[in-house]
């Protein structure tokens, strides 16, 4: 086994000009299977096959002298396992995000590796919920040199729910359905998450991610699959699993911008900035809602409510936070 001091390239041959196959990071482990004639490059087996690394950038405990080419360096015969490298990670019934989640494991948890998918993107592991699958992207591998057997998902493994594909360079995942809610993580373009809920106004999807459930704007994702049955979920609420549609809990919403605090017994959320407009619904005293705009006469706040965006009279609101820069909405 070798331990990396810095990031270093894995190459197709014994030299710096050989094509680069990939890169390994500090703490990664590989199996040494040989070296070149002068011992300056080591041939290794790693998760993606065989390659070469410079001997100057690795340490091989217990190997005091160079060995002949193709001679194996003794290694500890520990079973392969992975260390979870993200805050939370879904364990699924099959090798893909559309498979049902069996449960979540936490960062730093260790999972015995039982097998891998044919493309190496998913590992079958032994988890607290039984045998399941996790994304290789969020595992730090130990004692796994690409030799884990290719495994197939169980026959008839359940697949549920439509999928959101990130359609921009990077997208914030938020704790509630609006830009006023805190970021809980970021997804890159092309990343996917199973859709488990929608906001009342249809502008946000509640999706599963590797770091927990969160909200993404529908403007920046492509939905794949049937979204007709996706339930409306309130901030901090939950959806119930049904046939063909996964369920799950929304994160606890945390606001970053100014908040409207209802300072009356009950307050109507109206469709426009005047009491003559129809009521979308009413909220009880002490309800907090993000402020996203104000009327031209400065008499009404535009808020994100349980019924979608709507208007509330400033006469019945206490403002928490700085509302100095709230824009006027025509």
Short mmCIF file of C-alpha atoms in Angstrom, two decimals:
data_model
loop_
_atom_site.label_atom_id
_atom_site.label_comp_id
_atom_site.label_asym_id
_atom_site.label_seq_id
_atom_site.Cartn_x
_atom_site.Cartn_y
_atom_site.Cartn_z
CA UNK A 1 0.00 0.00 0.00
CA UNK A 2 1.10 3.55 -0.61
CA UNK A 3 0.08 6.83 0.98
CA UNK A 4 0.01 10.04 -1.06
CA UNK A 5 1.79 13.15 0.19
CA UNK A 6 0.22 15.36 -2.53
CA UNK A 7 -2.05 14.98 -5.52
CA UNK A 8 -0.27 13.16 -8.31
CA UNK A 9 -1.02 11.87 -11.78
CA UNK A 10 -1.44 8.24 -12.73
CA UNK A 11 0.10 7.68 -16.18
CA UNK A 12 -0.05 4.97 -18.81
CA UNK A 13 3.70 4.47 -18.76
CA UNK A 14 6.80 4.96 -16.63
CA UNK A 15 7.59 8.60 -17.35
CA UNK A 16 6.21 12.16 -17.06
CA UNK A 17 5.46 12.34 -20.79
CA UNK A 18 3.18 9.29 -20.80
CA UNK A 19 -0.56 10.04 -21.20
CA UNK A 20 -2.33 10.83 -17.91
CA UNK A 21 -4.98 8.30 -16.89
CA UNK A 22 -6.24 10.14 -13.83
CA UNK A 23 -5.24 11.46 -10.45
CA UNK A 24 -5.08 10.16 -6.91
CA UNK A 25 -5.19 12.23 -3.75
CA UNK A 26 -3.64 12.27 -0.34
CA UNK A 27 -4.48 9.14 1.62
CA UNK A 28 -5.50 7.07 -1.41
CA UNK A 29 -4.31 3.48 -1.47
CA UNK A 30 -3.11 1.41 -4.41
CA UNK A 31 -1.58 -2.00 -4.96
CA UNK A 32 2.02 -1.93 -6.21
CA UNK A 33 2.63 -4.64 -8.81
CA UNK A 34 6.03 -3.64 -10.21
CA UNK A 35 8.54 -0.91 -11.03
CA UNK A 36 10.76 0.25 -13.86
CA UNK A 37 14.44 -0.69 -14.12
CA UNK A 38 15.82 2.15 -11.99
CA UNK A 39 12.98 2.12 -9.45
CA UNK A 40 11.87 5.70 -10.15
CA UNK A 41 8.35 4.71 -11.28
CA UNK A 42 5.98 2.19 -9.75
CA UNK A 43 3.36 0.20 -11.60
CA UNK A 44 0.10 0.11 -9.64
CA UNK A 45 -3.37 -1.38 -9.69
CA UNK A 46 -6.13 1.04 -8.66
CA UNK A 47 -9.90 1.31 -9.02
CA UNK A 48 -9.68 2.02 -12.77
CA UNK A 49 -7.14 -0.57 -13.84
CA UNK A 50 -3.34 -0.36 -13.92
CA UNK A 51 -1.02 2.61 -14.35
CA UNK A 52 2.27 4.20 -13.28
CA UNK A 53 3.19 6.78 -10.62
CA UNK A 54 6.46 8.41 -9.66
CA UNK A 55 8.08 6.64 -6.72
CA UNK A 56 9.27 10.03 -5.42
CA UNK A 57 5.73 11.00 -4.45
CA UNK A 58 4.64 7.91 -2.54
CA UNK A 59 5.70 5.92 0.46
CA UNK A 60 5.45 2.15 0.66
CA UNK A 61 5.71 1.11 4.31
CA UNK A 62 7.71 -2.08 4.78
CA UNK A 63 9.41 -1.89 1.39
CA UNK A 64 13.04 -1.05 2.16
CA UNK A 65 14.65 -1.71 -1.22
CA UNK A 66 13.68 -1.67 -4.87
CA UNK A 67 12.09 -4.84 -6.19
CA UNK A 68 12.42 -6.38 -9.60
CA UNK A 69 9.93 -5.34 -12.22
CA UNK A 70 6.61 -7.16 -11.96
CA UNK A 71 7.45 -8.47 -8.48
CA UNK A 72 4.61 -7.86 -6.08
CA UNK A 73 5.09 -5.72 -2.99
CA UNK A 74 3.56 -7.34 0.11
CA UNK A 75 0.37 -5.62 1.22
CA UNK A 76 -2.06 -6.06 4.10
CA UNK A 77 -4.84 -8.37 3.05
CA UNK A 78 -7.64 -6.26 4.53
CA UNK A 79 -11.11 -6.44 3.02
CA UNK A 80 -12.13 -3.46 0.84
CA UNK A 81 -14.27 -0.73 2.40
CA UNK A 82 -15.27 2.87 1.77
CA UNK A 83 -15.38 5.94 4.00
CA UNK A 84 -18.31 8.30 3.40
CA UNK A 85 -16.85 11.65 2.30
CA UNK A 86 -19.98 13.83 2.42
CA UNK A 87 -22.28 14.94 5.24
CA UNK A 88 -25.01 12.43 4.33
CA UNK A 89 -25.21 9.74 1.71
CA UNK A 90 -28.24 7.77 0.50
CA UNK A 91 -27.96 4.00 0.43
CA UNK A 92 -30.12 2.84 -2.47
CA UNK A 93 -31.69 -0.41 -3.58
CA UNK A 94 -29.81 -0.29 -6.89
CA UNK A 95 -26.94 1.49 -8.68
CA UNK A 96 -28.66 4.75 -9.64
CA UNK A 97 -30.37 7.77 -8.14
CA UNK A 98 -33.78 6.56 -9.32
CA UNK A 99 -33.62 3.57 -7.02
CA UNK A 100 -35.41 3.86 -3.70
CA UNK A 101 -33.40 5.10 -0.71
CA UNK A 102 -33.04 2.47 2.01
CA UNK A 103 -31.70 5.05 4.47
CA UNK A 104 -28.86 7.53 4.94
CA UNK A 105 -25.38 7.13 6.36
CA UNK A 106 -23.25 9.97 7.69
CA UNK A 107 -19.87 11.42 6.84
CA UNK A 108 -17.02 9.30 8.21
CA UNK A 109 -19.08 6.10 8.33
CA UNK A 110 -17.27 3.03 7.00
CA UNK A 111 -19.04 0.61 4.67
CA UNK A 112 -17.79 -2.83 3.65
CA UNK A 113 -17.63 -3.11 -0.15
CA UNK A 114 -19.43 -6.14 -1.59
CA UNK A 115 -19.32 -5.32 -5.29
CA UNK A 116 -19.48 -2.57 -7.90
CA UNK A 117 -21.47 -1.58 -10.96
CA UNK A 118 -20.06 -2.37 -14.40
CA UNK A 119 -19.13 1.28 -14.97
CA UNK A 120 -17.52 1.65 -11.52
CA UNK A 121 -19.80 4.59 -10.64
CA UNK A 122 -21.60 2.75 -7.81
CA UNK A 123 -20.50 0.37 -5.06
CA UNK A 124 -22.58 -2.29 -3.41
CA UNK A 125 -21.97 -2.04 0.32
CA UNK A 126 -23.04 -3.54 3.60
CA UNK A 127 -24.91 -0.81 5.49
CA UNK A 128 -27.03 -0.50 8.67
CA UNK A 129 -30.02 -1.06 6.35
CA UNK A 130 -28.65 -4.21 4.76
CA UNK A 131 -27.00 -4.59 1.39
CA UNK A 132 -27.36 -1.47 -0.76
CA UNK A 133 -25.67 0.80 -3.26
CA UNK A 134 -23.85 4.14 -2.85
CA UNK A 135 -22.28 6.52 -5.36
CA UNK A 136 -18.53 6.01 -5.79
CA UNK A 137 -18.23 9.78 -6.05
CA UNK A 138 -18.74 10.13 -2.31
CA UNK A 139 -16.55 7.29 -1.05
CA UNK A 140 -12.90 7.28 -0.06
CA UNK A 141 -11.76 3.79 -1.01
CA UNK A 142 -9.62 1.60 1.17
CA UNK A 143 -8.13 -1.75 0.07
CA UNK A 144 -10.15 -1.59 -3.16
CA UNK A 145 -7.98 -1.82 -6.24
CA UNK A 146 -10.61 -2.34 -8.89
CA UNK A 147 -10.99 -5.98 -7.93
CA UNK A 148 -14.46 -5.79 -6.33
CA UNK A 149 -16.75 -8.10 -8.32
CA UNK A 150 -19.28 -6.59 -10.73
CA UNK A 151 -22.69 -7.07 -9.14
CA UNK A 152 -26.19 -6.69 -10.52
CA UNK A 153 -29.06 -5.07 -8.59
CA UNK A 154 -31.63 -7.40 -7.12
CA UNK A 155 -34.29 -8.49 -9.58
CA UNK A 156 -37.23 -6.14 -9.57
CA UNK A 157 -35.46 -3.51 -7.46
CA UNK A 158 -37.96 -0.68 -7.02
CA UNK A 159 -37.41 2.51 -8.95
CA UNK A 160 -39.48 5.55 -7.99
CA UNK A 161 -39.95 9.16 -8.87
CA UNK A 162 -38.90 11.61 -11.58
CA UNK A 163 -35.42 13.13 -11.68
CA UNK A 164 -34.13 16.73 -11.82
CA UNK A 165 -30.98 17.29 -13.91
CA UNK A 166 -29.00 20.46 -13.17
CA UNK A 167 -29.01 22.56 -16.34
CA UNK A 168 -26.52 25.29 -15.37
CA UNK A 169 -22.86 25.43 -14.37
CA UNK A 170 -23.62 25.23 -10.65
CA UNK A 171 -26.82 25.53 -8.64
CA UNK A 172 -27.44 26.29 -4.98
CA UNK A 173 -29.62 23.84 -3.08
CA UNK A 174 -31.63 25.75 -0.48
CA UNK A 175 -33.35 24.98 2.81
CA UNK A 176 -36.64 26.37 1.49
CA UNK A 177 -38.35 27.13 -1.83
CA UNK A 178 -36.94 30.60 -2.42
CA UNK A 179 -33.78 32.64 -2.80
CA UNK A 180 -34.29 34.00 0.74
CA UNK A 181 -33.51 30.60 2.23
CA UNK A 182 -30.02 29.51 3.18
CA UNK A 183 -27.78 27.42 0.93
CA UNK A 184 -27.23 23.88 2.14
CA UNK A 185 -24.95 22.82 -0.70
CA UNK A 186 -24.17 23.18 -4.40
CA UNK A 187 -24.72 20.82 -7.32
CA UNK A 188 -22.72 20.94 -10.53
CA UNK A 189 -24.12 20.98 -14.04
CA UNK A 190 -25.29 17.51 -15.02
CA UNK A 191 -25.79 16.35 -11.42
CA UNK A 192 -29.11 14.66 -10.77
CA UNK A 193 -31.50 14.35 -7.84
CA UNK A 194 -34.74 12.45 -7.40
CA UNK A 195 -37.74 14.81 -7.22
CA UNK A 196 -39.84 14.20 -4.10
CA UNK A 197 -41.90 17.40 -3.83
CA UNK A 198 -42.78 20.77 -5.31
CA UNK A 199 -43.55 24.25 -3.94
CA UNK A 200 -47.10 25.59 -3.94
CA UNK A 201 -46.30 28.04 -6.75
CA UNK A 202 -44.56 25.38 -8.84
CA UNK A 203 -41.30 27.32 -8.97
CA UNK A 204 -39.17 24.95 -6.87
CA UNK A 205 -38.49 21.22 -6.72
CA UNK A 206 -37.67 19.39 -3.50
CA UNK A 207 -34.99 16.87 -4.46
CA UNK A 208 -32.72 14.28 -2.89
CA UNK A 209 -29.00 15.06 -2.88
CA UNK A 210 -25.92 13.45 -1.39
CA UNK A 211 -25.97 16.06 1.40
CA UNK A 212 -29.66 15.70 2.20
CA UNK A 213 -32.94 16.88 0.74
CA UNK A 214 -33.20 20.45 -0.49
CA UNK A 215 -34.92 22.86 -2.87
CA UNK A 216 -33.80 23.89 -6.38
CA UNK A 217 -35.34 26.40 -8.76
CA UNK A 218 -37.25 24.81 -11.64
CA UNK A 219 -35.71 27.47 -13.92
CA UNK A 220 -32.33 25.77 -13.80
CA UNK A 221 -33.19 22.08 -13.98
CA UNK A 222 -34.56 19.66 -16.55
CA UNK A 223 -37.19 17.29 -15.16
CA UNK A 224 -37.15 13.74 -16.49
CA UNK A 225 -40.01 11.37 -15.85
CA UNK A 226 -43.65 11.86 -14.88
CA UNK A 227 -43.97 14.84 -12.50
CA UNK A 228 -47.79 14.89 -12.49
CA UNK A 229 -47.98 13.08 -9.15
CA UNK A 230 -45.30 15.10 -7.35
CA UNK A 231 -46.97 16.41 -4.18
CA UNK A 232 -46.91 19.99 -2.91
CA UNK A 233 -44.65 20.20 0.14
CA UNK A 234 -44.56 23.16 2.53
CA UNK A 235 -41.19 24.43 3.80
CA UNK A 236 -40.14 22.04 6.56
CA UNK A 237 -42.89 19.59 5.60
CA UNK A 238 -42.81 16.09 4.17
CA UNK A 239 -44.26 14.02 1.34
CA UNK A 240 -45.62 10.49 1.68
CA UNK A 241 -44.26 7.75 -0.61
CA UNK A 242 -46.72 6.35 -3.16
CA UNK A 243 -46.49 3.89 -6.02
CA UNK A 244 -44.05 5.35 -8.53
CA UNK A 245 -43.27 8.38 -6.38
CA UNK A 246 -40.74 8.55 -3.58
CA UNK A 247 -41.38 10.52 -0.41
CA UNK A 248 -39.20 12.36 2.04
CA UNK A 249 -38.81 15.27 4.41
CA UNK A 250 -37.95 18.82 3.48
CA UNK A 251 -35.09 20.42 5.46
CA UNK A 252 -35.77 22.85 8.28
CA UNK A 253 -36.14 26.21 6.49
CA UNK A 254 -33.74 28.96 7.49
CA UNK A 255 -34.16 32.47 6.13
CA UNK A 256 -31.36 34.81 5.10
CA UNK A 257 -33.28 37.94 4.07
CA UNK A 258 -35.90 40.14 5.80
CA UNK A 259 -38.85 38.28 7.26
CA UNK A 260 -42.46 39.31 7.77
CA UNK A 261 -43.72 38.37 11.25
CA UNK A 262 -47.53 38.25 11.53
CA UNK A 263 -48.53 40.51 14.44
CA UNK A 264 -52.28 39.93 14.41
CA UNK A 265 -54.60 37.03 15.11
CA UNK A 266 -54.81 35.87 11.51
CA UNK A 267 -53.81 37.52 8.26
CA UNK A 268 -55.04 37.14 4.70
CA UNK A 269 -52.48 36.58 1.95
CA UNK A 270 -53.89 38.47 -1.02
CA UNK A 271 -53.32 38.16 -4.75
CA UNK A 272 -52.52 41.86 -5.06
CA UNK A 273 -51.40 44.82 -2.91
CA UNK A 274 -54.87 45.91 -1.85
CA UNK A 275 -57.61 44.51 0.35
CA UNK A 276 -59.89 44.41 -2.71
CA UNK A 277 -57.81 41.55 -4.16
CA UNK A 278 -58.90 37.98 -3.45
CA UNK A 279 -57.44 36.02 -0.52
CA UNK A 280 -55.13 33.13 -1.33
CA UNK A 281 -55.52 31.88 2.25
CA UNK A 282 -54.82 33.02 5.78
CA UNK A 283 -51.91 32.43 8.14
CA UNK A 284 -52.04 32.51 11.95
CA UNK A 285 -50.32 34.89 14.31
CA UNK A 286 -46.53 34.56 14.65
CA UNK A 287 -46.11 33.12 11.15
CA UNK A 288 -42.82 34.12 9.52
CA UNK A 289 -42.57 34.56 5.75
CA UNK A 290 -39.70 35.78 3.52
CA UNK A 291 -40.17 39.31 2.15
CA UNK A 292 -39.34 39.48 -1.56
CA UNK A 293 -40.85 42.82 -2.63
CA UNK A 294 -43.08 45.76 -1.75
CA UNK A 295 -45.83 47.73 -3.47
CA UNK A 296 -45.18 51.08 -5.19
CA UNK A 297 -47.10 52.91 -2.42
CA UNK A 298 -44.92 51.14 0.18
CA UNK A 299 -48.04 49.91 1.99
CA UNK A 300 -47.80 46.16 1.25
CA UNK A 301 -45.14 43.45 1.40
CA UNK A 302 -44.84 40.73 -1.22
CA UNK A 303 -44.04 37.54 0.69
CA UNK A 304 -43.48 33.85 0.09
CA UNK A 305 -46.40 32.20 1.84
CA UNK A 306 -47.65 28.62 2.22
CA UNK A 307 -50.00 29.44 -0.70
CA UNK A 308 -47.34 30.84 -3.00
CA UNK A 309 -46.23 34.43 -3.43
CA UNK A 310 -48.79 36.92 -2.10
CA UNK A 311 -49.32 40.32 -0.51
CA UNK A 312 -49.78 41.31 3.14
CA UNK A 313 -50.53 44.71 4.64
CA UNK A 314 -47.61 46.34 6.44
CA UNK A 315 -50.08 47.44 9.14
CA UNK A 316 -50.16 43.90 10.50
CA UNK A 317 -46.50 42.97 10.07
CA UNK A 318 -43.34 43.28 12.12
CA UNK A 319 -40.17 43.08 10.06
CA UNK A 320 -37.25 40.95 11.20
CA UNK A 321 -33.97 41.77 9.47
CA UNK A 322 -32.96 44.58 7.15
CA UNK A 323 -35.68 45.50 4.63
CA UNK A 324 -33.95 48.64 3.35
CA UNK A 325 -33.14 47.08 -0.02
CA UNK A 326 -36.41 45.25 -0.67
CA UNK A 327 -37.31 46.07 -4.31
CA UNK A 328 -40.53 47.70 -5.47
CA UNK A 329 -42.66 45.27 -7.49
CA UNK A 330 -45.01 46.73 -10.07
#
